[in-house]
Amino acid sequence: MHAFDYASPSTVTDALKLAKPGSAFLAGGTTLVDLMKLDVMTPDRVIDVNGLPLKGIRLHAGALRIGALERMSDVAAHPVVTATHPMISRTLLLSASGQLRNMASIGGNLMQRTRCDYFRDVTSACNKRLPGSGCSALTGINRGHAILGTSDSCVATHASDVAVAFVALEAQVVLRSKDGDRTVPLEDFYRLPGNTPERENVLGPGELIAEVVVPTLPWARNSTYLKIRDRQSYEFALTSVAAAVSLKRGVVQDVRLAAGGVGTKPWRLRNVEEALKGSVAMERTFADAAESAVDGARPLPHNAFKPSLLKRTIVRALLDAAGVR
């Protein structure tokens, strides 16, 4: 057990003052505590942020605004969320277990670390955990690893379900520091691994997520989230797709798509979106458009099935969101 200081500030200002290098923020703790037990993360100071006023779920100024400390289960069940963005509710209900959803926060979910077994095993080489040590997943058991956005340094997938929905809906995160707030599109918040996989996002020192802002999209009511996994509960995605479709007389007017379980970060499927606009909503059209989803994919020995599975997942999600039999 590594010794650490513990602090429980009551204001955001006090929390940010305490956030020195080597510190870690604690919300639900469903990721941080696990990684501390495994010696993957060994912070010098743990700052409990549960007492901070970073809550609230509301429609304001043309957007759905969700406080970073809202619990996943509360967001999933909130009537505003279920009525305006059912995709968000569904991603949360398909995440983890009921007990974990009651504990985990939205901000913490977005900040969770990969579930790559080599990252969580301190005896294995992992550039994300120890830069320059290598990547055991490249030649190891890599069935659940990424095929998009990978590099020779890292092939770990991003674990969050709700981040996939947020990226599809072009959500932004409000980041708070001692210097004030800044707003970043969630898609740009996450970094590709490249040669620096240990740098997973653009969060600066002493900065924390304060709020998620989702622009209102009237046709997001026609949305879904499809998660393909080895079992129906308490399992991470092999592939997943968040889909929202706007139709007029059976023709796709607009569409939003993002994928999980296949990328080193939540993966926006812009090529597929462009191919679908103006086309008739039918299975053949969806299948043709889905072909471009795997452009640039780099399958590994144990996950060569993922490109095909991703394309089929896209088609099924689109059929569901569009209400096409």
PDB file of C-alpha atoms in Angstrom:
ATOM      1  CA  MET A   1       0.000   0.000   0.000  1.00  0.00           C
ATOM      2  CA  HIS A   2       1.383   3.396  -0.993  1.00  0.00           C
ATOM      3  CA  ALA A   3       0.818   6.213   1.472  1.00  0.00           C
ATOM      4  CA  PHE A   4      -1.166   9.206   0.219  1.00  0.00           C
ATOM      5  CA  ASP A   5      -2.759  12.351   1.570  1.00  0.00           C
ATOM      6  CA  TYR A   6      -6.546  12.677   1.483  1.00  0.00           C
ATOM      7  CA  ALA A   7      -8.503  15.905   1.156  1.00  0.00           C
ATOM      8  CA  SER A   8     -12.215  16.630   0.860  1.00  0.00           C
ATOM      9  CA  PRO A   9     -12.677  20.282  -0.195  1.00  0.00           C
ATOM     10  CA  SER A  10     -16.102  21.900  -0.232  1.00  0.00           C
ATOM     11  CA  THR A  11     -15.474  24.404  -3.026  1.00  0.00           C
ATOM     12  CA  VAL A  12     -14.101  24.088  -6.543  1.00  0.00           C
ATOM     13  CA  THR A  13     -11.559  26.807  -5.769  1.00  0.00           C
ATOM     14  CA  ASP A  14     -10.179  24.844  -2.832  1.00  0.00           C
ATOM     15  CA  ALA A  15     -10.085  21.637  -4.889  1.00  0.00           C
ATOM     16  CA  LEU A  16      -8.104  23.293  -7.654  1.00  0.00           C
ATOM     17  CA  LYS A  17      -5.635  24.763  -5.151  1.00  0.00           C
ATOM     18  CA  LEU A  18      -4.960  21.260  -3.833  1.00  0.00           C
ATOM     19  CA  ALA A  19      -4.442  19.791  -7.311  1.00  0.00           C
ATOM     20  CA  LYS A  20      -0.658  19.619  -7.482  1.00  0.00           C
ATOM     21  CA  PRO A  21       1.363  17.252  -9.720  1.00  0.00           C
ATOM     22  CA  GLY A  22       0.879  13.718  -8.419  1.00  0.00           C
ATOM     23  CA  SER A  23      -2.675  14.388  -7.252  1.00  0.00           C
ATOM     24  CA  ALA A  24      -5.819  12.547  -8.388  1.00  0.00           C
ATOM     25  CA  PHE A  25      -9.452  13.569  -8.170  1.00  0.00           C
ATOM     26  CA  LEU A  26     -11.839  11.035  -6.603  1.00  0.00           C
ATOM     27  CA  ALA A  27     -15.529  10.986  -7.539  1.00  0.00           C
ATOM     28  CA  GLY A  28     -17.252   7.578  -7.555  1.00  0.00           C
ATOM     29  CA  GLY A  29     -13.891   5.843  -7.322  1.00  0.00           C
ATOM     30  CA  THR A  30     -14.961   2.921  -9.488  1.00  0.00           C
ATOM     31  CA  THR A  31     -11.831   3.304 -11.635  1.00  0.00           C
ATOM     32  CA  LEU A  32      -9.323   5.121  -9.432  1.00  0.00           C
ATOM     33  CA  VAL A  33      -9.660   2.859  -6.396  1.00  0.00           C
ATOM     34  CA  ASP A  34      -9.281  -0.273  -8.540  1.00  0.00           C
ATOM     35  CA  LEU A  35      -6.122   1.058 -10.167  1.00  0.00           C
ATOM     36  CA  MET A  36      -4.680   2.127  -6.821  1.00  0.00           C
ATOM     37  CA  LYS A  37      -5.185  -1.401  -5.506  1.00  0.00           C
ATOM     38  CA  LEU A  38      -3.307  -2.745  -8.529  1.00  0.00           C
ATOM     39  CA  ASP A  39      -0.450  -0.200  -8.137  1.00  0.00           C
ATOM     40  CA  VAL A  40      -1.215   1.097 -11.618  1.00  0.00           C
ATOM     41  CA  MET A  41      -1.951   4.530 -10.171  1.00  0.00           C
ATOM     42  CA  THR A  42      -0.135   5.699  -7.048  1.00  0.00           C
ATOM     43  CA  PRO A  43      -1.193   9.309  -6.384  1.00  0.00           C
ATOM     44  CA  ASP A  44       0.479  11.277  -3.617  1.00  0.00           C
ATOM     45  CA  ARG A  45      -2.796  13.019  -2.829  1.00  0.00           C
ATOM     46  CA  VAL A  46      -6.407  11.973  -3.384  1.00  0.00           C
ATOM     47  CA  ILE A  47      -8.836  14.879  -3.630  1.00  0.00           C
ATOM     48  CA  ASP A  48     -12.428  13.816  -2.954  1.00  0.00           C
ATOM     49  CA  VAL A  49     -14.610  16.082  -5.130  1.00  0.00           C
ATOM     50  CA  ASN A  50     -18.004  14.679  -4.133  1.00  0.00           C
ATOM     51  CA  GLY A  51     -18.784  17.721  -2.023  1.00  0.00           C
ATOM     52  CA  LEU A  52     -18.344  20.142  -4.936  1.00  0.00           C
ATOM     53  CA  PRO A  53     -21.353  21.884  -6.548  1.00  0.00           C
ATOM     54  CA  LEU A  54     -20.904  20.213  -9.949  1.00  0.00           C
ATOM     55  CA  LYS A  55     -24.358  18.704 -10.340  1.00  0.00           C
ATOM     56  CA  GLY A  56     -27.551  19.410 -12.255  1.00  0.00           C
ATOM     57  CA  ILE A  57     -29.367  18.139 -15.338  1.00  0.00           C
ATOM     58  CA  ARG A  58     -31.216  20.777 -17.318  1.00  0.00           C
ATOM     59  CA  LEU A  59     -32.036  22.202 -20.708  1.00  0.00           C
ATOM     60  CA  HIS A  60     -30.502  25.654 -20.977  1.00  0.00           C
ATOM     61  CA  ALA A  61     -29.514  27.937 -23.848  1.00  0.00           C
ATOM     62  CA  GLY A  62     -30.259  25.354 -26.501  1.00  0.00           C
ATOM     63  CA  ALA A  63     -28.354  22.522 -24.859  1.00  0.00           C
ATOM     64  CA  LEU A  64     -28.679  19.669 -22.405  1.00  0.00           C
ATOM     65  CA  ARG A  65     -26.274  20.412 -19.562  1.00  0.00           C
ATOM     66  CA  ILE A  66     -25.110  17.644 -17.225  1.00  0.00           C
ATOM     67  CA  GLY A  67     -22.975  18.298 -14.156  1.00  0.00           C
ATOM     68  CA  ALA A  68     -19.807  16.220 -13.972  1.00  0.00           C
ATOM     69  CA  LEU A  69     -20.737  14.780 -10.559  1.00  0.00           C
ATOM     70  CA  GLU A  70     -24.150  13.504 -11.611  1.00  0.00           C
ATOM     71  CA  ARG A  71     -24.336   9.743 -11.101  1.00  0.00           C
ATOM     72  CA  MET A  72     -24.735   7.581 -14.177  1.00  0.00           C
ATOM     73  CA  SER A  73     -27.954   5.991 -12.901  1.00  0.00           C
ATOM     74  CA  ASP A  74     -29.540   9.383 -12.205  1.00  0.00           C
ATOM     75  CA  VAL A  75     -28.715  10.674 -15.687  1.00  0.00           C
ATOM     76  CA  ALA A  76     -30.027   7.493 -17.313  1.00  0.00           C
ATOM     77  CA  ALA A  77     -33.382   7.817 -15.536  1.00  0.00           C
ATOM     78  CA  HIS A  78     -33.833  11.587 -15.830  1.00  0.00           C
ATOM     79  CA  PRO A  79     -36.998  12.457 -17.790  1.00  0.00           C
ATOM     80  CA  VAL A  80     -35.308  15.260 -19.746  1.00  0.00           C
ATOM     81  CA  VAL A  81     -32.581  12.888 -20.918  1.00  0.00           C
ATOM     82  CA  THR A  82     -34.926  10.043 -21.829  1.00  0.00           C
ATOM     83  CA  ALA A  83     -37.244  12.402 -23.714  1.00  0.00           C
ATOM     84  CA  THR A  84     -34.666  14.376 -25.672  1.00  0.00           C
ATOM     85  CA  HIS A  85     -31.627  12.109 -26.004  1.00  0.00           C
ATOM     86  CA  PRO A  86     -32.627   8.448 -25.472  1.00  0.00           C
ATOM     87  CA  MET A  87     -29.270   7.399 -26.894  1.00  0.00           C
ATOM     88  CA  ILE A  88     -27.541   8.793 -23.782  1.00  0.00           C
ATOM     89  CA  SER A  89     -29.873   6.961 -21.429  1.00  0.00           C
ATOM     90  CA  ARG A  90     -29.384   3.686 -23.276  1.00  0.00           C
ATOM     91  CA  THR A  91     -25.578   3.900 -23.241  1.00  0.00           C
ATOM     92  CA  LEU A  92     -25.617   4.404 -19.489  1.00  0.00           C
ATOM     93  CA  LEU A  93     -28.041   1.537 -18.843  1.00  0.00           C
ATOM     94  CA  LEU A  94     -25.802  -0.785 -20.872  1.00  0.00           C
ATOM     95  CA  SER A  95     -22.732   0.223 -18.858  1.00  0.00           C
ATOM     96  CA  ALA A  96     -21.261  -1.756 -15.959  1.00  0.00           C
ATOM     97  CA  SER A  97     -23.711  -2.955 -13.282  1.00  0.00           C
ATOM     98  CA  GLY A  98     -26.520  -1.239 -11.400  1.00  0.00           C
ATOM     99  CA  GLN A  99     -24.352  -0.906  -8.310  1.00  0.00           C
ATOM    100  CA  LEU A 100     -21.524   0.737 -10.247  1.00  0.00           C
ATOM    101  CA  ARG A 101     -23.908   3.071 -12.083  1.00  0.00           C
ATOM    102  CA  ASN A 102     -25.180   4.240  -8.691  1.00  0.00           C
ATOM    103  CA  MET A 103     -21.631   5.183  -7.680  1.00  0.00           C
ATOM    104  CA  ALA A 104     -19.900   6.310 -10.884  1.00  0.00           C
ATOM    105  CA  SER A 105     -20.094   9.930 -12.027  1.00  0.00           C
ATOM    106  CA  ILE A 106     -20.424  11.258 -15.564  1.00  0.00           C
ATOM    107  CA  GLY A 107     -17.109  13.094 -15.352  1.00  0.00           C
ATOM    108  CA  GLY A 108     -15.378  10.064 -13.914  1.00  0.00           C
ATOM    109  CA  ASN A 109     -16.805   7.855 -16.654  1.00  0.00           C
ATOM    110  CA  LEU A 110     -15.330  10.126 -19.308  1.00  0.00           C
ATOM    111  CA  MET A 111     -11.974  10.063 -17.515  1.00  0.00           C
ATOM    112  CA  GLN A 112     -11.819   6.290 -16.966  1.00  0.00           C
ATOM    113  CA  ARG A 113      -8.693   4.465 -18.050  1.00  0.00           C
ATOM    114  CA  THR A 114      -8.541   1.620 -20.530  1.00  0.00           C
ATOM    115  CA  ARG A 115      -9.405  -1.921 -19.450  1.00  0.00           C
ATOM    116  CA  CYS A 116      -6.452  -3.369 -21.371  1.00  0.00           C
ATOM    117  CA  ASP A 117      -5.171  -6.253 -19.219  1.00  0.00           C
ATOM    118  CA  TYR A 118      -1.554  -5.318 -19.958  1.00  0.00           C
ATOM    119  CA  PHE A 119      -2.140  -1.763 -18.695  1.00  0.00           C
ATOM    120  CA  ARG A 120      -3.609  -3.156 -15.470  1.00  0.00           C
ATOM    121  CA  ASP A 121      -0.797  -5.684 -14.949  1.00  0.00           C
ATOM    122  CA  VAL A 122       2.294  -3.920 -13.633  1.00  0.00           C
ATOM    123  CA  THR A 123       4.495  -6.859 -14.648  1.00  0.00           C
ATOM    124  CA  SER A 124       3.628  -6.356 -18.356  1.00  0.00           C
ATOM    125  CA  ALA A 125       5.090  -3.855 -20.789  1.00  0.00           C
ATOM    126  CA  CYS A 126       2.736  -0.930 -21.362  1.00  0.00           C
ATOM    127  CA  ASN A 127       3.676   2.411 -22.882  1.00  0.00           C
ATOM    128  CA  LYS A 128       0.503   3.976 -21.477  1.00  0.00           C
ATOM    129  CA  ARG A 129       1.477   3.059 -17.921  1.00  0.00           C
ATOM    130  CA  LEU A 130       5.255   3.290 -18.297  1.00  0.00           C
ATOM    131  CA  PRO A 131       6.354   5.254 -21.404  1.00  0.00           C
ATOM    132  CA  GLY A 132       9.037   3.505 -23.417  1.00  0.00           C
ATOM    133  CA  SER A 133       8.442   0.057 -21.919  1.00  0.00           C
ATOM    134  CA  GLY A 134       6.718  -1.375 -24.991  1.00  0.00           C
ATOM    135  CA  CYS A 135       3.229  -2.723 -25.751  1.00  0.00           C
ATOM    136  CA  SER A 136       2.566  -6.342 -24.801  1.00  0.00           C
ATOM    137  CA  ALA A 137      -0.818  -6.256 -26.529  1.00  0.00           C
ATOM    138  CA  LEU A 138       0.745  -6.046 -29.979  1.00  0.00           C
ATOM    139  CA  THR A 139       1.928  -9.651 -29.767  1.00  0.00           C
ATOM    140  CA  GLY A 140      -0.250 -10.832 -26.896  1.00  0.00           C
ATOM    141  CA  ILE A 141      -3.940 -11.559 -26.455  1.00  0.00           C
ATOM    142  CA  ASN A 142      -5.541  -8.637 -28.319  1.00  0.00           C
ATOM    143  CA  ARG A 143      -9.089  -9.807 -29.103  1.00  0.00           C
ATOM    144  CA  GLY A 144     -10.665  -6.837 -27.346  1.00  0.00           C
ATOM    145  CA  HIS A 145      -8.240  -4.219 -28.612  1.00  0.00           C
ATOM    146  CA  ALA A 146      -8.608  -1.371 -31.093  1.00  0.00           C
ATOM    147  CA  ILE A 147      -8.425  -1.434 -34.881  1.00  0.00           C
ATOM    148  CA  LEU A 148      -8.856   2.318 -35.458  1.00  0.00           C
ATOM    149  CA  GLY A 149      -6.585   5.134 -34.297  1.00  0.00           C
ATOM    150  CA  THR A 150      -3.861   2.734 -33.162  1.00  0.00           C
ATOM    151  CA  SER A 151      -0.112   3.164 -33.307  1.00  0.00           C
ATOM    152  CA  ASP A 152       2.952   1.001 -32.817  1.00  0.00           C
ATOM    153  CA  SER A 153       2.994   2.273 -29.230  1.00  0.00           C
ATOM    154  CA  CYS A 154      -0.569   1.461 -28.151  1.00  0.00           C
ATOM    155  CA  VAL A 155      -3.661  -0.431 -29.330  1.00  0.00           C
ATOM    156  CA  ALA A 156      -5.833  -0.078 -26.211  1.00  0.00           C
ATOM    157  CA  THR A 157      -9.513   0.733 -26.646  1.00  0.00           C
ATOM    158  CA  HIS A 158     -11.351   3.508 -24.858  1.00  0.00           C
ATOM    159  CA  ALA A 159     -13.760   1.942 -22.369  1.00  0.00           C
ATOM    160  CA  SER A 160     -16.591   4.496 -22.010  1.00  0.00           C
ATOM    161  CA  ASP A 161     -20.017   3.816 -23.530  1.00  0.00           C
ATOM    162  CA  VAL A 162     -21.581   7.214 -22.871  1.00  0.00           C
ATOM    163  CA  ALA A 163     -18.570   8.969 -24.428  1.00  0.00           C
ATOM    164  CA  VAL A 164     -19.539   7.312 -27.725  1.00  0.00           C
ATOM    165  CA  ALA A 165     -23.018   8.836 -27.547  1.00  0.00           C
ATOM    166  CA  PHE A 166     -21.628  12.226 -26.524  1.00  0.00           C
ATOM    167  CA  VAL A 167     -19.193  12.235 -29.462  1.00  0.00           C
ATOM    168  CA  ALA A 168     -21.987  11.315 -31.884  1.00  0.00           C
ATOM    169  CA  LEU A 169     -24.084  14.198 -30.524  1.00  0.00           C
ATOM    170  CA  GLU A 170     -21.141  16.634 -30.728  1.00  0.00           C
ATOM    171  CA  ALA A 171     -21.085  17.246 -26.988  1.00  0.00           C
ATOM    172  CA  GLN A 172     -18.579  19.555 -25.366  1.00  0.00           C
ATOM    173  CA  VAL A 173     -16.917  19.413 -21.960  1.00  0.00           C
ATOM    174  CA  VAL A 174     -16.417  22.447 -19.744  1.00  0.00           C
ATOM    175  CA  LEU A 175     -12.961  22.251 -18.172  1.00  0.00           C
ATOM    176  CA  ARG A 176     -12.333  24.288 -15.028  1.00  0.00           C
ATOM    177  CA  SER A 177      -8.999  25.464 -13.636  1.00  0.00           C
ATOM    178  CA  LYS A 178      -7.656  28.291 -11.489  1.00  0.00           C
ATOM    179  CA  ASP A 179      -7.533  30.383 -14.665  1.00  0.00           C
ATOM    180  CA  GLY A 180     -11.242  29.930 -15.402  1.00  0.00           C
ATOM    181  CA  ASP A 181     -13.290  27.759 -17.755  1.00  0.00           C
ATOM    182  CA  ARG A 182     -12.648  26.559 -21.265  1.00  0.00           C
ATOM    183  CA  THR A 183     -14.909  24.470 -23.491  1.00  0.00           C
ATOM    184  CA  VAL A 184     -13.598  21.644 -25.671  1.00  0.00           C
ATOM    185  CA  PRO A 185     -15.491  19.330 -28.056  1.00  0.00           C
ATOM    186  CA  LEU A 186     -15.378  15.889 -26.488  1.00  0.00           C
ATOM    187  CA  GLU A 187     -14.124  14.422 -29.762  1.00  0.00           C
ATOM    188  CA  ASP A 188     -11.070  16.695 -29.473  1.00  0.00           C
ATOM    189  CA  PHE A 189     -10.726  16.141 -25.726  1.00  0.00           C
ATOM    190  CA  TYR A 190      -9.348  12.650 -26.317  1.00  0.00           C
ATOM    191  CA  ARG A 191      -5.941  12.226 -27.923  1.00  0.00           C
ATOM    192  CA  LEU A 192      -4.783   9.517 -30.300  1.00  0.00           C
ATOM    193  CA  PRO A 193      -1.925   7.488 -28.788  1.00  0.00           C
ATOM    194  CA  GLY A 194       0.730   8.183 -31.439  1.00  0.00           C
ATOM    195  CA  ASN A 195       4.109   8.046 -29.704  1.00  0.00           C
ATOM    196  CA  THR A 196       2.722   9.392 -26.407  1.00  0.00           C
ATOM    197  CA  PRO A 197      -0.083   7.027 -25.321  1.00  0.00           C
ATOM    198  CA  GLU A 198       0.365   8.105 -21.702  1.00  0.00           C
ATOM    199  CA  ARG A 199      -1.237  11.447 -22.676  1.00  0.00           C
ATOM    200  CA  GLU A 200      -4.849  10.384 -23.083  1.00  0.00           C
ATOM    201  CA  ASN A 201      -6.584  13.770 -23.201  1.00  0.00           C
ATOM    202  CA  VAL A 202      -6.018  17.524 -23.312  1.00  0.00           C
ATOM    203  CA  LEU A 203      -6.755  18.075 -19.624  1.00  0.00           C
ATOM    204  CA  GLY A 204      -4.179  20.438 -18.172  1.00  0.00           C
ATOM    205  CA  PRO A 205      -2.507  20.246 -14.740  1.00  0.00           C
ATOM    206  CA  GLY A 206      -4.976  21.054 -12.004  1.00  0.00           C
ATOM    207  CA  GLU A 207      -7.925  21.047 -14.400  1.00  0.00           C
ATOM    208  CA  LEU A 208     -11.137  19.063 -13.986  1.00  0.00           C
ATOM    209  CA  ILE A 209     -14.317  18.381 -15.941  1.00  0.00           C
ATOM    210  CA  ALA A 210     -17.115  20.574 -14.607  1.00  0.00           C
ATOM    211  CA  GLU A 211     -19.960  19.944 -17.045  1.00  0.00           C
ATOM    212  CA  VAL A 212     -20.987  18.180 -20.237  1.00  0.00           C
ATOM    213  CA  VAL A 213     -22.926  20.274 -22.761  1.00  0.00           C
ATOM    214  CA  VAL A 214     -24.947  18.447 -25.434  1.00  0.00           C
ATOM    215  CA  PRO A 215     -26.457  20.660 -28.175  1.00  0.00           C
ATOM    216  CA  THR A 216     -30.179  20.057 -28.563  1.00  0.00           C
ATOM    217  CA  LEU A 217     -30.953  18.046 -31.664  1.00  0.00           C
ATOM    218  CA  PRO A 218     -34.721  17.586 -32.144  1.00  0.00           C
ATOM    219  CA  TRP A 219     -34.349  14.434 -34.211  1.00  0.00           C
ATOM    220  CA  ALA A 220     -32.043  12.870 -31.602  1.00  0.00           C
ATOM    221  CA  ARG A 221     -35.271  11.367 -30.274  1.00  0.00           C
ATOM    222  CA  ASN A 222     -34.798   8.906 -33.144  1.00  0.00           C
ATOM    223  CA  SER A 223     -31.626   7.465 -31.712  1.00  0.00           C
ATOM    224  CA  THR A 224     -30.251   4.298 -30.231  1.00  0.00           C
ATOM    225  CA  TYR A 225     -27.112   2.638 -28.925  1.00  0.00           C
ATOM    226  CA  LEU A 226     -26.238  -0.905 -29.907  1.00  0.00           C
ATOM    227  CA  LYS A 227     -23.591  -2.727 -27.896  1.00  0.00           C
ATOM    228  CA  ILE A 228     -22.178  -6.057 -29.038  1.00  0.00           C
ATOM    229  CA  ARG A 229     -20.371  -7.970 -26.297  1.00  0.00           C
ATOM    230  CA  ASP A 230     -19.616 -11.474 -25.092  1.00  0.00           C
ATOM    231  CA  ARG A 231     -22.431 -11.431 -22.533  1.00  0.00           C
ATOM    232  CA  GLN A 232     -25.485  -9.283 -21.955  1.00  0.00           C
ATOM    233  CA  SER A 233     -24.409  -7.539 -18.757  1.00  0.00           C
ATOM    234  CA  TYR A 234     -21.315  -6.224 -17.017  1.00  0.00           C
ATOM    235  CA  GLU A 235     -19.103  -6.511 -20.065  1.00  0.00           C
ATOM    236  CA  PHE A 236     -17.237  -4.086 -22.300  1.00  0.00           C
ATOM    237  CA  ALA A 237     -18.072  -3.710 -25.987  1.00  0.00           C
ATOM    238  CA  LEU A 238     -16.440  -5.648 -28.774  1.00  0.00           C
ATOM    239  CA  THR A 239     -18.162  -3.119 -31.002  1.00  0.00           C
ATOM    240  CA  SER A 240     -20.821  -0.537 -30.308  1.00  0.00           C
ATOM    241  CA  VAL A 241     -22.583   2.136 -32.341  1.00  0.00           C
ATOM    242  CA  ALA A 242     -24.490   5.263 -31.320  1.00  0.00           C
ATOM    243  CA  ALA A 243     -26.879   6.294 -34.092  1.00  0.00           C
ATOM    244  CA  ALA A 244     -29.366   9.126 -34.620  1.00  0.00           C
ATOM    245  CA  VAL A 245     -31.242   9.523 -37.903  1.00  0.00           C
ATOM    246  CA  SER A 246     -33.409  12.262 -39.398  1.00  0.00           C
ATOM    247  CA  LEU A 247     -35.764  11.011 -42.135  1.00  0.00           C
ATOM    248  CA  LYS A 248     -38.160  12.680 -44.551  1.00  0.00           C
ATOM    249  CA  ARG A 249     -40.351  10.427 -46.669  1.00  0.00           C
ATOM    250  CA  GLY A 250     -37.949   7.577 -46.149  1.00  0.00           C
ATOM    251  CA  VAL A 251     -34.865   9.571 -47.198  1.00  0.00           C
ATOM    252  CA  VAL A 252     -31.993  10.287 -44.807  1.00  0.00           C
ATOM    253  CA  GLN A 253     -31.785  14.026 -44.209  1.00  0.00           C
ATOM    254  CA  ASP A 254     -29.116  13.916 -41.525  1.00  0.00           C
ATOM    255  CA  VAL A 255     -27.404  11.329 -39.375  1.00  0.00           C
ATOM    256  CA  ARG A 256     -24.967  11.081 -36.475  1.00  0.00           C
ATOM    257  CA  LEU A 257     -22.826   8.013 -35.883  1.00  0.00           C
ATOM    258  CA  ALA A 258     -20.007   7.074 -33.533  1.00  0.00           C
ATOM    259  CA  ALA A 259     -18.464   3.740 -32.616  1.00  0.00           C
ATOM    260  CA  GLY A 260     -16.977   2.221 -29.483  1.00  0.00           C
ATOM    261  CA  GLY A 261     -14.987  -0.905 -28.760  1.00  0.00           C
ATOM    262  CA  VAL A 262     -12.934  -0.448 -31.933  1.00  0.00           C
ATOM    263  CA  GLY A 263     -11.013   2.792 -31.454  1.00  0.00           C
ATOM    264  CA  THR A 264      -8.355   4.168 -29.157  1.00  0.00           C
ATOM    265  CA  LYS A 265     -10.912   6.888 -28.469  1.00  0.00           C
ATOM    266  CA  PRO A 266     -14.669   7.198 -29.194  1.00  0.00           C
ATOM    267  CA  TRP A 267     -14.743   7.066 -32.987  1.00  0.00           C
ATOM    268  CA  ARG A 268     -16.914   9.450 -35.020  1.00  0.00           C
ATOM    269  CA  LEU A 269     -17.980   7.813 -38.309  1.00  0.00           C
ATOM    270  CA  ARG A 270     -18.066  10.891 -40.514  1.00  0.00           C
ATOM    271  CA  ASN A 271     -17.430   9.012 -43.772  1.00  0.00           C
ATOM    272  CA  VAL A 272     -20.477   6.849 -43.163  1.00  0.00           C
ATOM    273  CA  GLU A 273     -22.583   9.883 -42.285  1.00  0.00           C
ATOM    274  CA  GLU A 274     -21.706  11.634 -45.539  1.00  0.00           C
ATOM    275  CA  ALA A 275     -22.410   8.507 -47.583  1.00  0.00           C
ATOM    276  CA  LEU A 276     -25.881   8.203 -46.045  1.00  0.00           C
ATOM    277  CA  LYS A 277     -27.168  11.744 -46.498  1.00  0.00           C
ATOM    278  CA  GLY A 278     -29.773  11.932 -49.260  1.00  0.00           C
ATOM    279  CA  SER A 279     -30.045   8.163 -49.594  1.00  0.00           C
ATOM    280  CA  VAL A 280     -33.098   5.950 -49.103  1.00  0.00           C
ATOM    281  CA  ALA A 281     -33.259   4.426 -45.636  1.00  0.00           C
ATOM    282  CA  MET A 282     -32.937   0.712 -46.312  1.00  0.00           C
ATOM    283  CA  GLU A 283     -30.637  -2.129 -45.292  1.00  0.00           C
ATOM    284  CA  ARG A 284     -28.700  -2.249 -48.579  1.00  0.00           C
ATOM    285  CA  THR A 285     -27.996   1.488 -48.463  1.00  0.00           C
ATOM    286  CA  PHE A 286     -26.872   1.262 -44.850  1.00  0.00           C
ATOM    287  CA  ALA A 287     -24.581  -1.672 -45.654  1.00  0.00           C
ATOM    288  CA  ASP A 288     -22.973   0.139 -48.588  1.00  0.00           C
ATOM    289  CA  ALA A 289     -22.322   3.237 -46.488  1.00  0.00           C
ATOM    290  CA  ALA A 290     -20.894   1.176 -43.617  1.00  0.00           C
ATOM    291  CA  GLU A 291     -18.057  -0.070 -45.833  1.00  0.00           C
ATOM    292  CA  SER A 292     -16.134   3.171 -45.278  1.00  0.00           C
ATOM    293  CA  ALA A 293     -16.279   2.769 -41.494  1.00  0.00           C
ATOM    294  CA  VAL A 294     -13.168   0.599 -41.516  1.00  0.00           C
ATOM    295  CA  ASP A 295     -11.011   2.812 -43.742  1.00  0.00           C
ATOM    296  CA  GLY A 296      -7.539   2.789 -42.211  1.00  0.00           C
ATOM    297  CA  ALA A 297      -8.322  -0.059 -39.831  1.00  0.00           C
ATOM    298  CA  ARG A 298      -5.371  -2.099 -38.545  1.00  0.00           C
ATOM    299  CA  PRO A 299      -6.709  -5.434 -37.260  1.00  0.00           C
ATOM    300  CA  LEU A 300      -4.541  -7.529 -34.965  1.00  0.00           C
ATOM    301  CA  PRO A 301      -4.163 -11.329 -35.010  1.00  0.00           C
ATOM    302  CA  HIS A 302      -6.974 -11.939 -32.498  1.00  0.00           C
ATOM    303  CA  ASN A 303      -9.432  -9.183 -33.516  1.00  0.00           C
ATOM    304  CA  ALA A 304      -9.503  -9.569 -37.301  1.00  0.00           C
ATOM    305  CA  PHE A 305     -13.258 -10.131 -36.949  1.00  0.00           C
ATOM    306  CA  LYS A 306     -13.863  -6.549 -35.782  1.00  0.00           C
ATOM    307  CA  PRO A 307     -14.047  -4.761 -39.175  1.00  0.00           C
ATOM    308  CA  SER A 308     -16.854  -7.042 -40.334  1.00  0.00           C
ATOM    309  CA  LEU A 309     -18.575  -6.928 -36.941  1.00  0.00           C
ATOM    310  CA  LEU A 310     -18.413  -3.132 -36.864  1.00  0.00           C
ATOM    311  CA  LYS A 311     -20.070  -2.846 -40.282  1.00  0.00           C
ATOM    312  CA  ARG A 312     -22.888  -5.182 -39.256  1.00  0.00           C
ATOM    313  CA  THR A 313     -23.342  -3.287 -35.987  1.00  0.00           C
ATOM    314  CA  ILE A 314     -23.683  -0.013 -37.909  1.00  0.00           C
ATOM    315  CA  VAL A 315     -26.395  -1.485 -40.143  1.00  0.00           C
ATOM    316  CA  ARG A 316     -28.362  -2.869 -37.204  1.00  0.00           C
ATOM    317  CA  ALA A 317     -28.129   0.400 -35.259  1.00  0.00           C
ATOM    318  CA  LEU A 318     -29.273   2.423 -38.269  1.00  0.00           C
ATOM    319  CA  LEU A 319     -32.215   0.110 -38.905  1.00  0.00           C
ATOM    320  CA  ASP A 320     -33.259   0.521 -35.281  1.00  0.00           C
ATOM    321  CA  ALA A 321     -32.824   4.306 -35.152  1.00  0.00           C
ATOM    322  CA  ALA A 322     -34.624   4.790 -38.466  1.00  0.00           C
ATOM    323  CA  GLY A 323     -37.427   2.413 -37.570  1.00  0.00           C
ATOM    324  CA  VAL A 324     -36.830   0.322 -40.679  1.00  0.00           C
ATOM    325  CA  ARG A 325     -37.806  -3.354 -40.518  1.00  0.00           C
TER     326      ARG A 325
END
